[in-house]
mmCIF file of C-alpha atoms and ligand atoms in Angstrom:
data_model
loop_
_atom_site.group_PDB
_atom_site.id
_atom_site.type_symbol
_atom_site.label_atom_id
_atom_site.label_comp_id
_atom_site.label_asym_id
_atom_site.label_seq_id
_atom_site.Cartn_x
_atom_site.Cartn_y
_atom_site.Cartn_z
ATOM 1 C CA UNK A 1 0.000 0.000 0.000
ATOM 2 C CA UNK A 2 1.433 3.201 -0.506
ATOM 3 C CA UNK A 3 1.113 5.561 2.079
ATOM 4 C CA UNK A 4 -1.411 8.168 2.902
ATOM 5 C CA UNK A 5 -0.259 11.534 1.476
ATOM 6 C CA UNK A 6 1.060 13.848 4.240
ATOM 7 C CA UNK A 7 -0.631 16.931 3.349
ATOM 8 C CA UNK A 8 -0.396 20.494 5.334
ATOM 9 C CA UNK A 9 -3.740 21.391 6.970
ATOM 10 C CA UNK A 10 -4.777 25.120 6.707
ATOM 11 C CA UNK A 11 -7.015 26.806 8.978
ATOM 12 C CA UNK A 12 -9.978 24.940 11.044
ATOM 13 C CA UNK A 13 -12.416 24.762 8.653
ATOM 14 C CA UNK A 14 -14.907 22.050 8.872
ATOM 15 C CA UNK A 15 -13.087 20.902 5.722
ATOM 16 C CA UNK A 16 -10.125 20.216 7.917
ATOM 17 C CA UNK A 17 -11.607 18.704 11.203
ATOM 18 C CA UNK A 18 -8.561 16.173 11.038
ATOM 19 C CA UNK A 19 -7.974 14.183 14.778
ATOM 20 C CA UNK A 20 -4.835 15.264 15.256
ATOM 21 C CA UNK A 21 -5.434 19.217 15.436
ATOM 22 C CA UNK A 22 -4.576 20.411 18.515
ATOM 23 C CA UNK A 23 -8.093 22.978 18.771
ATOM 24 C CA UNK A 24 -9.901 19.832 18.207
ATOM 25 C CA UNK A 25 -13.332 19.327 18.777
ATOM 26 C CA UNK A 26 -14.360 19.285 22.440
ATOM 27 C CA UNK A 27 -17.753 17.348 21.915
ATOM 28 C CA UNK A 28 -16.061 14.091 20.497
ATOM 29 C CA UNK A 29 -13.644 14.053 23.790
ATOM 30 C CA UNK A 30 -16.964 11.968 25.698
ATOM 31 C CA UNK A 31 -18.610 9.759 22.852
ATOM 32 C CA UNK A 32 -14.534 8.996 22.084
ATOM 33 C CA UNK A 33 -13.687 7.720 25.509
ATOM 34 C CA UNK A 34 -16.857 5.601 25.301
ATOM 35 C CA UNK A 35 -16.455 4.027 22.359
ATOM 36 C CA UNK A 36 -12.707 3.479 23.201
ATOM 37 C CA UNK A 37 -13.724 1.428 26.545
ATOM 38 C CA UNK A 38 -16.731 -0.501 25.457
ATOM 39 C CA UNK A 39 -16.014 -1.558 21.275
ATOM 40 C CA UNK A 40 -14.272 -4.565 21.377
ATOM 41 C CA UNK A 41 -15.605 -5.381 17.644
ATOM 42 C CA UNK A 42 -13.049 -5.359 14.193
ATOM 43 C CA UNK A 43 -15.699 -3.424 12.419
ATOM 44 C CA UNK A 44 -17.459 -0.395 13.739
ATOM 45 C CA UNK A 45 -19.835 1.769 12.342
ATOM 46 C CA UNK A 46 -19.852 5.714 13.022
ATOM 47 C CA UNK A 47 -22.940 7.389 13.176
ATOM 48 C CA UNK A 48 -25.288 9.953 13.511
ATOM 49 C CA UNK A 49 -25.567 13.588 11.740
ATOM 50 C CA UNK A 50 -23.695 15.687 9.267
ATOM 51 C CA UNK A 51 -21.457 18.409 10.819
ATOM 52 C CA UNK A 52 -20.194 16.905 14.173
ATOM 53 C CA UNK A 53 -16.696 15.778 13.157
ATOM 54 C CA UNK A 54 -17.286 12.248 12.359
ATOM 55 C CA UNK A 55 -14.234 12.031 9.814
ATOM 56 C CA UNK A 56 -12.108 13.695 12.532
ATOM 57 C CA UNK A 57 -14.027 10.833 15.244
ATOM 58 C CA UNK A 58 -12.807 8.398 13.367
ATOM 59 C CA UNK A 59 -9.315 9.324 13.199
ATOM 60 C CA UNK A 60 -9.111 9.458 16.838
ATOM 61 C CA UNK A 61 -10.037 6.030 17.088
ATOM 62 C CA UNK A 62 -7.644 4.659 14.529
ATOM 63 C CA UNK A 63 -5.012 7.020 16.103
ATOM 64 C CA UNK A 64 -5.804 5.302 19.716
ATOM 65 C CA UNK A 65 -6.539 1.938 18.535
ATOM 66 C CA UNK A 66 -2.663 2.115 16.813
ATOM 67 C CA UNK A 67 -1.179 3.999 19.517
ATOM 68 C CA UNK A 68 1.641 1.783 20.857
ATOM 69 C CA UNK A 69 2.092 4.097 24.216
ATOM 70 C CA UNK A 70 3.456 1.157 27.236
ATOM 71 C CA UNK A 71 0.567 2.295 29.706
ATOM 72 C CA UNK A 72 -1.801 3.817 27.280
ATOM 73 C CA UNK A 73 -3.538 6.748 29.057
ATOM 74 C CA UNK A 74 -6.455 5.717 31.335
ATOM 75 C CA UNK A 75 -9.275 6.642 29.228
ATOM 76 C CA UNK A 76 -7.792 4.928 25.912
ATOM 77 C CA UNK A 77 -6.866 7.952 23.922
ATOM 78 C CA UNK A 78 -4.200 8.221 21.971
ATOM 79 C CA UNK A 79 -0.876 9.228 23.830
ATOM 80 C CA UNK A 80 0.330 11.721 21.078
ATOM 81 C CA UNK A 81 4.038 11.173 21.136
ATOM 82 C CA UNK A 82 4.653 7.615 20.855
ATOM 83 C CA UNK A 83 6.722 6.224 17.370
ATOM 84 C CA UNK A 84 2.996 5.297 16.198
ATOM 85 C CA UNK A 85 1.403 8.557 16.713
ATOM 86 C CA UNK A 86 4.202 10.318 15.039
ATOM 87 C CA UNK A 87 3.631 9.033 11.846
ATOM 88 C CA UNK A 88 -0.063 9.212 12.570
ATOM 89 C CA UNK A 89 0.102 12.807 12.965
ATOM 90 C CA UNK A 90 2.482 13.258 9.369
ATOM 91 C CA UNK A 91 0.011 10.932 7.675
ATOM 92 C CA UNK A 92 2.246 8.099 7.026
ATOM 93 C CA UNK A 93 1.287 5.659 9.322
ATOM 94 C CA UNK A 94 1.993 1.977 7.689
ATOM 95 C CA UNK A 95 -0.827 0.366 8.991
ATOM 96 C CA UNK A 96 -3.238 2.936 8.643
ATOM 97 C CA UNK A 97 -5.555 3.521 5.359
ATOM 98 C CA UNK A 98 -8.015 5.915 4.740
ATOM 99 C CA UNK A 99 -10.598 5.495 2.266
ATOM 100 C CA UNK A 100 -11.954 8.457 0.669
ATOM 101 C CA UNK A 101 -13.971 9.627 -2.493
ATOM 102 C CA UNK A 102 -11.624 11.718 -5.084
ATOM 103 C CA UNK A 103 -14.292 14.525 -4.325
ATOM 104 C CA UNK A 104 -13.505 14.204 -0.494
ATOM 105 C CA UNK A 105 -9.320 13.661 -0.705
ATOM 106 C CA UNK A 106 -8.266 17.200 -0.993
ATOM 107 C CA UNK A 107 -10.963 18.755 1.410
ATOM 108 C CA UNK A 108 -10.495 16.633 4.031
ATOM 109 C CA UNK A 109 -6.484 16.764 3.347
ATOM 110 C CA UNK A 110 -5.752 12.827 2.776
ATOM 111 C CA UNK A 111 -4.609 12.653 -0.677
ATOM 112 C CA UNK A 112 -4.745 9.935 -3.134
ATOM 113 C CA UNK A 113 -1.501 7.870 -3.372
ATOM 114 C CA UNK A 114 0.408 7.627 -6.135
ATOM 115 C CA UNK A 115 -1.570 5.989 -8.552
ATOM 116 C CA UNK A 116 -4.536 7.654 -7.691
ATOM 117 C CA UNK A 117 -2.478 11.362 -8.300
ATOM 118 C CA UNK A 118 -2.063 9.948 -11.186
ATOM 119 C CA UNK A 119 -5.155 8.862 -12.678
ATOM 120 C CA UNK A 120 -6.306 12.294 -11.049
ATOM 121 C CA UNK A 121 -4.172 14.322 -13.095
ATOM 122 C CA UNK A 122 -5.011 12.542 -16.208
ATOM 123 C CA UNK A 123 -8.337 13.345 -16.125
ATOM 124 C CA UNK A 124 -7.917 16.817 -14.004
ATOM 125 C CA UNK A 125 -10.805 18.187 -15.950
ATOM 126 C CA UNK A 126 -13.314 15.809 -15.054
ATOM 127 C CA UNK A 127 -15.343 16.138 -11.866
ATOM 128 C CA UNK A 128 -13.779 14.422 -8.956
ATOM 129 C CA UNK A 129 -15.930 11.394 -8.074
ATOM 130 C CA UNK A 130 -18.115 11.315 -5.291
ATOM 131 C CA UNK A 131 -18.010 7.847 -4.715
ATOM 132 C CA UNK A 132 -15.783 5.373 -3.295
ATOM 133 C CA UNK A 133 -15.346 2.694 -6.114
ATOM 134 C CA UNK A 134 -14.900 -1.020 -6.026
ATOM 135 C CA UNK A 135 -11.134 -0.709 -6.744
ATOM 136 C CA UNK A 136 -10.284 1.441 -4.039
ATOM 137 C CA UNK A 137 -12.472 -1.151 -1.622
ATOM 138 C CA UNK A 138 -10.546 -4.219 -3.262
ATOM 139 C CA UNK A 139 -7.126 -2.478 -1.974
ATOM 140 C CA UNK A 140 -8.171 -1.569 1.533
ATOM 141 C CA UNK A 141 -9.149 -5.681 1.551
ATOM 142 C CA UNK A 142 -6.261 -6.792 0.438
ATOM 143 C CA UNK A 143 -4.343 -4.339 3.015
ATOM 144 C CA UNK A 144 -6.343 -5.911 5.513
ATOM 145 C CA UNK A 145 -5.141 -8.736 4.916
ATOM 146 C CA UNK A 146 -1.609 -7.955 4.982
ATOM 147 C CA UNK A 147 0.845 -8.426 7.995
ATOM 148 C CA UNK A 148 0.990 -5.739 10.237
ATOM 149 C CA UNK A 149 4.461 -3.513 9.962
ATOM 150 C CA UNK A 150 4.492 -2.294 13.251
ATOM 151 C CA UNK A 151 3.161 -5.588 14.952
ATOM 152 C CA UNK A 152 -0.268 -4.109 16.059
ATOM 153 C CA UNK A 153 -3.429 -3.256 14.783
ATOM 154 C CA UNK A 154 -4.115 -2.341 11.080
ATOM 155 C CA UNK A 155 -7.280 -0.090 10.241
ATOM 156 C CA UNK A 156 -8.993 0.961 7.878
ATOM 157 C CA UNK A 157 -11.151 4.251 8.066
ATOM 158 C CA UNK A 158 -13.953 3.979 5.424
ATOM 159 C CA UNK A 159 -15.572 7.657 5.218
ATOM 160 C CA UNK A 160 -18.392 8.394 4.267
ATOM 161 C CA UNK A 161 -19.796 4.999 3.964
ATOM 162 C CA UNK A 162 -23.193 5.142 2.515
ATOM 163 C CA UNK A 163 -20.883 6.603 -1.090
ATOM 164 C CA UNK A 164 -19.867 3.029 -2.024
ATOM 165 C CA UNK A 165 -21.948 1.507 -4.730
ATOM 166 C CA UNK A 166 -23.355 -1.191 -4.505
ATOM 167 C CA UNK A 167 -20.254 -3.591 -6.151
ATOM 168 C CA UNK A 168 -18.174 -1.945 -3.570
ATOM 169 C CA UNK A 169 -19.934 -2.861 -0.530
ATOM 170 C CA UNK A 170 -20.361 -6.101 -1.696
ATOM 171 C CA UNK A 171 -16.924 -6.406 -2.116
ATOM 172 C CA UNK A 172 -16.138 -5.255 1.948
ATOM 173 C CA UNK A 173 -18.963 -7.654 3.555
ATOM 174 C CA UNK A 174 -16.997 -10.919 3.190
ATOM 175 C CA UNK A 175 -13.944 -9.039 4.548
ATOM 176 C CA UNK A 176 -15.973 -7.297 7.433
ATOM 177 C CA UNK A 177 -17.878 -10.678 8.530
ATOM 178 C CA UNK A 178 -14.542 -12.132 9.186
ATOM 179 C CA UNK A 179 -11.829 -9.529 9.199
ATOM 180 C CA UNK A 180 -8.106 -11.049 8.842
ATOM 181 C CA UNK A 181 -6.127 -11.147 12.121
ATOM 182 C CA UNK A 182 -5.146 -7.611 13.168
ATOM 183 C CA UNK A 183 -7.429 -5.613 10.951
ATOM 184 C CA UNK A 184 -9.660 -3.910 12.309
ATOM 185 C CA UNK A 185 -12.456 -0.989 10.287
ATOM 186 C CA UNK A 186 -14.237 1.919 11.170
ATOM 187 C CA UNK A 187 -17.009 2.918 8.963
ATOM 188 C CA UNK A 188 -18.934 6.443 9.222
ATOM 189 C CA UNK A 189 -22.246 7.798 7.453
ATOM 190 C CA UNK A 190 -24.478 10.255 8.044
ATOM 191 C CA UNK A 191 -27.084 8.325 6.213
ATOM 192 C CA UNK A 192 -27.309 5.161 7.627
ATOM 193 C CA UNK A 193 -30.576 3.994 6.379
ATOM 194 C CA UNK A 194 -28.726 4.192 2.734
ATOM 195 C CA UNK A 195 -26.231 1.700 3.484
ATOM 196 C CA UNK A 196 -26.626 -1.942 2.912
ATOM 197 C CA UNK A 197 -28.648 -3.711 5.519
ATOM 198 C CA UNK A 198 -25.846 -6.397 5.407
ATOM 199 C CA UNK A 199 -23.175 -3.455 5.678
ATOM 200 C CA UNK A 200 -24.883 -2.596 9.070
ATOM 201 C CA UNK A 201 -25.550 -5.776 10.356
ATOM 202 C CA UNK A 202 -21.987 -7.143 10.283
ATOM 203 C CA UNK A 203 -20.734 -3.433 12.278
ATOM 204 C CA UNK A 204 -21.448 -2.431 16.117
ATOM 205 C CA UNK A 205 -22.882 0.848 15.865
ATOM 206 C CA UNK A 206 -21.431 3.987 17.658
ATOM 207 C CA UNK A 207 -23.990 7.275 17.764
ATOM 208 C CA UNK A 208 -22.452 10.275 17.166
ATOM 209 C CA UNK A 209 -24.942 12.794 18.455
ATOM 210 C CA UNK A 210 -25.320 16.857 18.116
ATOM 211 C CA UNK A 211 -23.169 18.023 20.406
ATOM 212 C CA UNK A 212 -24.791 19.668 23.188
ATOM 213 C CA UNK A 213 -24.641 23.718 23.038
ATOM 214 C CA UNK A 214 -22.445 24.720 25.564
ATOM 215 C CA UNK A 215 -19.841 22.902 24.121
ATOM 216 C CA UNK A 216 -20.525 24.143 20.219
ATOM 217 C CA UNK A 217 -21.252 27.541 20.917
ATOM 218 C CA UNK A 218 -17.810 28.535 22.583
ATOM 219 C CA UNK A 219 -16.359 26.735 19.854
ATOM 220 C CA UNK A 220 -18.096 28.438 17.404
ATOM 221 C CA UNK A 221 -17.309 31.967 19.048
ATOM 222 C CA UNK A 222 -13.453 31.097 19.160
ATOM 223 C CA UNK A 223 -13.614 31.350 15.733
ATOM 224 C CA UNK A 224 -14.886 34.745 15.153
ATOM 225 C CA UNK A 225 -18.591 34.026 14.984
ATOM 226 C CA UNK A 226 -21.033 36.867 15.907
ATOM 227 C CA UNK A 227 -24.398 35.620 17.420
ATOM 228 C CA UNK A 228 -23.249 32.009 17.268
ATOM 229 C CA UNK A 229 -26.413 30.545 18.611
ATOM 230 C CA UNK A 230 -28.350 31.765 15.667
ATOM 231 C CA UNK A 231 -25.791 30.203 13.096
ATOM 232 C CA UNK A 232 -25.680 27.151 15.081
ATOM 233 C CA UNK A 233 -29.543 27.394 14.921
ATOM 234 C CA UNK A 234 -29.425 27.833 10.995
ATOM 235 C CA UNK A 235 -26.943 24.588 10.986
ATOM 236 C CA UNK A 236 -29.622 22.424 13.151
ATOM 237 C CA UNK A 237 -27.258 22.123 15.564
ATOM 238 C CA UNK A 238 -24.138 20.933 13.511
ATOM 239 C CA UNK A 239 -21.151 23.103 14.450
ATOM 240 C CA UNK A 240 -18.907 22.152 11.242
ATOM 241 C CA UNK A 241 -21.583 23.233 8.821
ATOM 242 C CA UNK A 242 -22.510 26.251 10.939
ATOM 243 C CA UNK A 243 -18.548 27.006 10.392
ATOM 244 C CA UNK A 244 -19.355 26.483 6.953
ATOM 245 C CA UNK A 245 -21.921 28.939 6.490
ATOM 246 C CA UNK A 246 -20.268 31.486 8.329
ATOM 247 C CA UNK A 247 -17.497 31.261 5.454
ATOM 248 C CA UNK A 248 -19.382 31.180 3.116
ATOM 249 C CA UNK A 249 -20.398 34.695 4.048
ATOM 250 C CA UNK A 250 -24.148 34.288 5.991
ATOM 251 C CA UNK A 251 -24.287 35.956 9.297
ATOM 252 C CA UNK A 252 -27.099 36.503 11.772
ATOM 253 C CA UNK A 253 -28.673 39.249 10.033
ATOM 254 C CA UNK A 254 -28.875 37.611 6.781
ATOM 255 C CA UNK A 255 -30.111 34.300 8.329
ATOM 256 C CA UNK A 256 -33.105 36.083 9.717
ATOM 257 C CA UNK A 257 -34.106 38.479 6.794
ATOM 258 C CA UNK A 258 -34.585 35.427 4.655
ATOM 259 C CA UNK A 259 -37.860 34.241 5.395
ATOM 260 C CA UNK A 260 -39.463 37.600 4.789
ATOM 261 C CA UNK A 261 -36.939 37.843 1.697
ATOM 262 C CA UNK A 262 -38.498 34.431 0.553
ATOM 263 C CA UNK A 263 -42.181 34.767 1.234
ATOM 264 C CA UNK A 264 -41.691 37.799 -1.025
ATOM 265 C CA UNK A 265 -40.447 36.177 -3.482
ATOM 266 C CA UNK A 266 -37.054 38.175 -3.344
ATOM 267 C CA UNK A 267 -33.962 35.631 -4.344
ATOM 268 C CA UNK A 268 -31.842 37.648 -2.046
ATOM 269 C CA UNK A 269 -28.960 35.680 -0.268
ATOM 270 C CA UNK A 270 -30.062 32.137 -1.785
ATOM 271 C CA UNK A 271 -28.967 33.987 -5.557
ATOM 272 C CA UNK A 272 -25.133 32.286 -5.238
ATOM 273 C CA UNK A 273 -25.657 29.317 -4.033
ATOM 274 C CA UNK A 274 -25.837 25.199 -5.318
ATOM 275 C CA UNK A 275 -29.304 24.694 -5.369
ATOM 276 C CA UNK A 276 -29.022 21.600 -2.787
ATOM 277 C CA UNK A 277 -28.488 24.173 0.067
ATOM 278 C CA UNK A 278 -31.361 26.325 -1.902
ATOM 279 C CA UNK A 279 -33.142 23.317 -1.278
ATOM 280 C CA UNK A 280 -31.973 22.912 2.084
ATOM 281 C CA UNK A 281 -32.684 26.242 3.625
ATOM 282 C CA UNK A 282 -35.969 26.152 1.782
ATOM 283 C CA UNK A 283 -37.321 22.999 3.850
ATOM 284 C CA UNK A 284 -36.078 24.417 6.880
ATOM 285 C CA UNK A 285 -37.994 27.820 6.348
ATOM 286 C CA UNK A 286 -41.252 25.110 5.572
ATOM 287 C CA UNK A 287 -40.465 22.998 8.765
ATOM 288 C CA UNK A 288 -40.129 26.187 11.142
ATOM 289 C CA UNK A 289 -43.476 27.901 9.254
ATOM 290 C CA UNK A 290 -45.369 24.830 9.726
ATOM 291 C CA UNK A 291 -44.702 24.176 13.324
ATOM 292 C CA UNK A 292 -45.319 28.068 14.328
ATOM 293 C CA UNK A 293 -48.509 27.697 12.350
ATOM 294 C CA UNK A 294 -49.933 25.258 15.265
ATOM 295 C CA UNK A 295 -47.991 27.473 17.959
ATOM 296 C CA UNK A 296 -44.568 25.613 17.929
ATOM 297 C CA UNK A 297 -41.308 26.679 18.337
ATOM 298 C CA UNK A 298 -39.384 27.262 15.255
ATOM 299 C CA UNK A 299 -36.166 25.474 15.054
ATOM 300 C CA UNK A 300 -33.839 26.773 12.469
ATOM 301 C CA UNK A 301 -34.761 30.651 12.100
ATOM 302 C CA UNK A 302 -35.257 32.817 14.686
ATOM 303 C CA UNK A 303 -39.144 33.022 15.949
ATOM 304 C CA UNK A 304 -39.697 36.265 15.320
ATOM 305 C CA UNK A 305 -38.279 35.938 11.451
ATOM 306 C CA UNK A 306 -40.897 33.157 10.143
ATOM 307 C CA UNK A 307 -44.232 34.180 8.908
ATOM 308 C CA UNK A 308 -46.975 33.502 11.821
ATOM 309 C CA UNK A 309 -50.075 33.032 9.251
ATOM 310 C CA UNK A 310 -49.530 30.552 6.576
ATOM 311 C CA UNK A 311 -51.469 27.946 5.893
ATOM 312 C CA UNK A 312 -50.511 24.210 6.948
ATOM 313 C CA UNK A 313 -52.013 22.285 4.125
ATOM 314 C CA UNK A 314 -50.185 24.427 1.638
ATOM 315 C CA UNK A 315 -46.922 24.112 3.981
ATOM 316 C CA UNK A 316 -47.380 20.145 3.418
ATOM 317 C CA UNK A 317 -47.564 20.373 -0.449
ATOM 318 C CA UNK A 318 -44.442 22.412 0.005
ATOM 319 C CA UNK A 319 -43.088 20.262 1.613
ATOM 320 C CA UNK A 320 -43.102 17.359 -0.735
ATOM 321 C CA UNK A 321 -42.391 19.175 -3.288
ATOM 322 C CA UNK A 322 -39.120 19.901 -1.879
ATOM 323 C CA UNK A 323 -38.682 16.605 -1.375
ATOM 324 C CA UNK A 324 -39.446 15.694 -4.680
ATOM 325 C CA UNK A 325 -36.677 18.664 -5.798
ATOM 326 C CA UNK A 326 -34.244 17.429 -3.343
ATOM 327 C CA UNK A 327 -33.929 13.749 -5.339
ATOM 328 C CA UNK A 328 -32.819 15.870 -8.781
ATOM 329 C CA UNK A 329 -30.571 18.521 -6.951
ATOM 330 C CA UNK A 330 -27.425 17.195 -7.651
ATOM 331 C CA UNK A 331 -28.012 17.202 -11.268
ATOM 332 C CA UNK A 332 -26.779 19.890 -13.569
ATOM 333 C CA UNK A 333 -30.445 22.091 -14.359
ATOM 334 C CA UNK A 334 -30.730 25.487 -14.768
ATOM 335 C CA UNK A 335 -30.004 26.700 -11.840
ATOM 336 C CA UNK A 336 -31.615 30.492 -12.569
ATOM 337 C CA UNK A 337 -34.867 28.738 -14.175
ATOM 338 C CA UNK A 338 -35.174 26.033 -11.201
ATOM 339 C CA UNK A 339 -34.783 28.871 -8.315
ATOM 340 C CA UNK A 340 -37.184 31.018 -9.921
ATOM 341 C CA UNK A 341 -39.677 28.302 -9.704
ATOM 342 C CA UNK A 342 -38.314 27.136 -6.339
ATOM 343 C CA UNK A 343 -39.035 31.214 -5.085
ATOM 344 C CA UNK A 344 -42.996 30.654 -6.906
ATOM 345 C CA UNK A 345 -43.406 28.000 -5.188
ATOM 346 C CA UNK A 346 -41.973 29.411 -1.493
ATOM 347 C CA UNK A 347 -44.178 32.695 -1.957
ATOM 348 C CA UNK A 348 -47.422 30.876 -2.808
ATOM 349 C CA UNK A 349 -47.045 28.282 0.516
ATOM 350 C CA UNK A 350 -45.831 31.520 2.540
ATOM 351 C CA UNK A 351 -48.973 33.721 2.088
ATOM 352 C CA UNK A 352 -51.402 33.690 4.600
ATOM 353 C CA UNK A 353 -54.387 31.948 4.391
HETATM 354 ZN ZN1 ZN B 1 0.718 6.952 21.020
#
């Protein structure tokens, strides 16, 4: 195998939630230490919503389970300066492998190896693939099946898992009903009900929940957010994609001008962007109108930003057809024509009754 691609993180983006960053994140430090003392099993299976850290979650585990520290420290974690946590931390860890799609590799800063640089750069115009394919699964079974190097544990992290096709996970369940000897995997999705029932069954499952507020919003505000509560809010809850948004330029103001922005049809701060998150902050605007329409608290917007008076029925049709949107996002439409009818659609199910 060749090795994982050391590769410089910059900043602390939720592109770059790698384990090994010293500002790490302070809600995984609980669900890590439990995992770490009660998961005996060779293949676990991470998960639980987007935005928490789960790629970084994982590391932490493979980083621990490889650690090679005499005494270990009492809760499990990694020790951080032993020979195997050295080359953890400059990504060259022999009996580590990290399993990524093209479209994840340079985000998340593991990089292809060799081979996969490149078949990269002979086809650097094409769009990176989303998925992780059969041939990449094939290699991280046949590492598995090597000896160890360092005479421990070999893993393999496997992230996100619910992009293998269906050849690919195929390919792992033989090798995750009976790992070889040392090997041991860690799988993570954020869409578990899209995996493989057979993929599930043959992994114990760790829940990665939405870490609770006190611990996200001081996070959040380290990092230079203003009003963090009502980005977090925005996020539902997910720190790394309230992070996100924040970069990408929304702030508090522009969060909670929206909905009156939207019920008037105005395409205001959704103009610039992919039409999934269009999509996405659409439903949420729906969700929060239809539960203050029977007196509930809104979730995602602030209470005071989402129209009081429209009508549920119409919020329901809304509703599915956003859903119905939401299965054609990804592909390539007019994006100008398809948000002009997306706005049509918002302002009719926004108006009071
Ligand atoms: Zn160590």
């Amino acid at each position: 195998m060749a090795p994982a691609r050391s590769q410089p993180q910059a900043g602390t983006g939720p592109d770059t939630d790698g384990g090994t960053a010293p500002d790490g994140l302070p809600w995984l430090g609980r669900p890590l230490a439990q995992a770490l003392a009660t998961q005996r099993g060779h293949a676990l299976l991470v998960q639980g919503p987007p935005g928490v850290g789960q790629f970084s979650f994982c590391l932490q585990l493979a980083q621990a389970w490889l650690c090679e520290a005499p005494g270990r420290l009492a809760d499990h974690t990694a020790c951080g300066t032993c020979a195997s946590c050295h080359l953890f931390a400059v990504r060259a860890h022999p009996d580590l492998l990290v399993l990524l799609p093209e479209a994840l590799q340079a985000a998340l800063g593991w990089g292809a190896d060799e081979e996969g640089e490149a078949r990269s750069e002979a086809r650097s115009k094409a769009k990176p693939s989303a998925e992780i394919k059969v041939d990449a699964v094939r290699k991280a079974v046949s590492f598995a099946q090597q000896t160890s190097a360092r005479g421990g544990a070999k893993v393999v992290v496997l992230h996100p898992a619910e992009q293998m096709n269906a050849i690919a996970a195929n390919t792992l369940l033989k090798t995750l009903e009976e790992p070889p000897g040392a090997a041991r995997f860690i799988l993570s999705t954020g869409a578990v009900d899209a995996l493989l029932p057979t993929i599930r069954s043959r992994c114990q499952q760790v829940r990665l929940p939405l870490p609770p507020a006190e611990d996200a919003l001081p996070w959040l505000q380290a990092r230079g957010l203003q009003s963090p509560q009502v980005l977090l809010a925005a996020a539902g809850g997910q720190p790394l994609t309230a992070l996100e948004l924040a970069e990408a330029g929304l702030t508090a103001d522009r969060w909670a001008q929206l909905p009156r922005q939207v019920a008037q049809g105005q395409a205001g701060a959704l103009a610039q962007q992919p039409l999934p998150r269009v999509i996405d902050v659409l439903s949420k605007l729906c969700h929060d109108a239809a539960v203050k329409a029977v007196g509930g608290q809104p979730r995602y917007f602030p209470a005071d930003a989402v129209p009081a008076d429209a009508d549920p029925a119409r919020l329901t049709a809304w509703a599915a057809a956003l859903r119905r949107t939401q299965r054609h996002a990804d592909h390539p439409l007019a994006l100008p024509l398809q948000l002009e009818a997306l706005l049509i659609q918002a302002r009719q199910a926004l108006a009071g009754a």
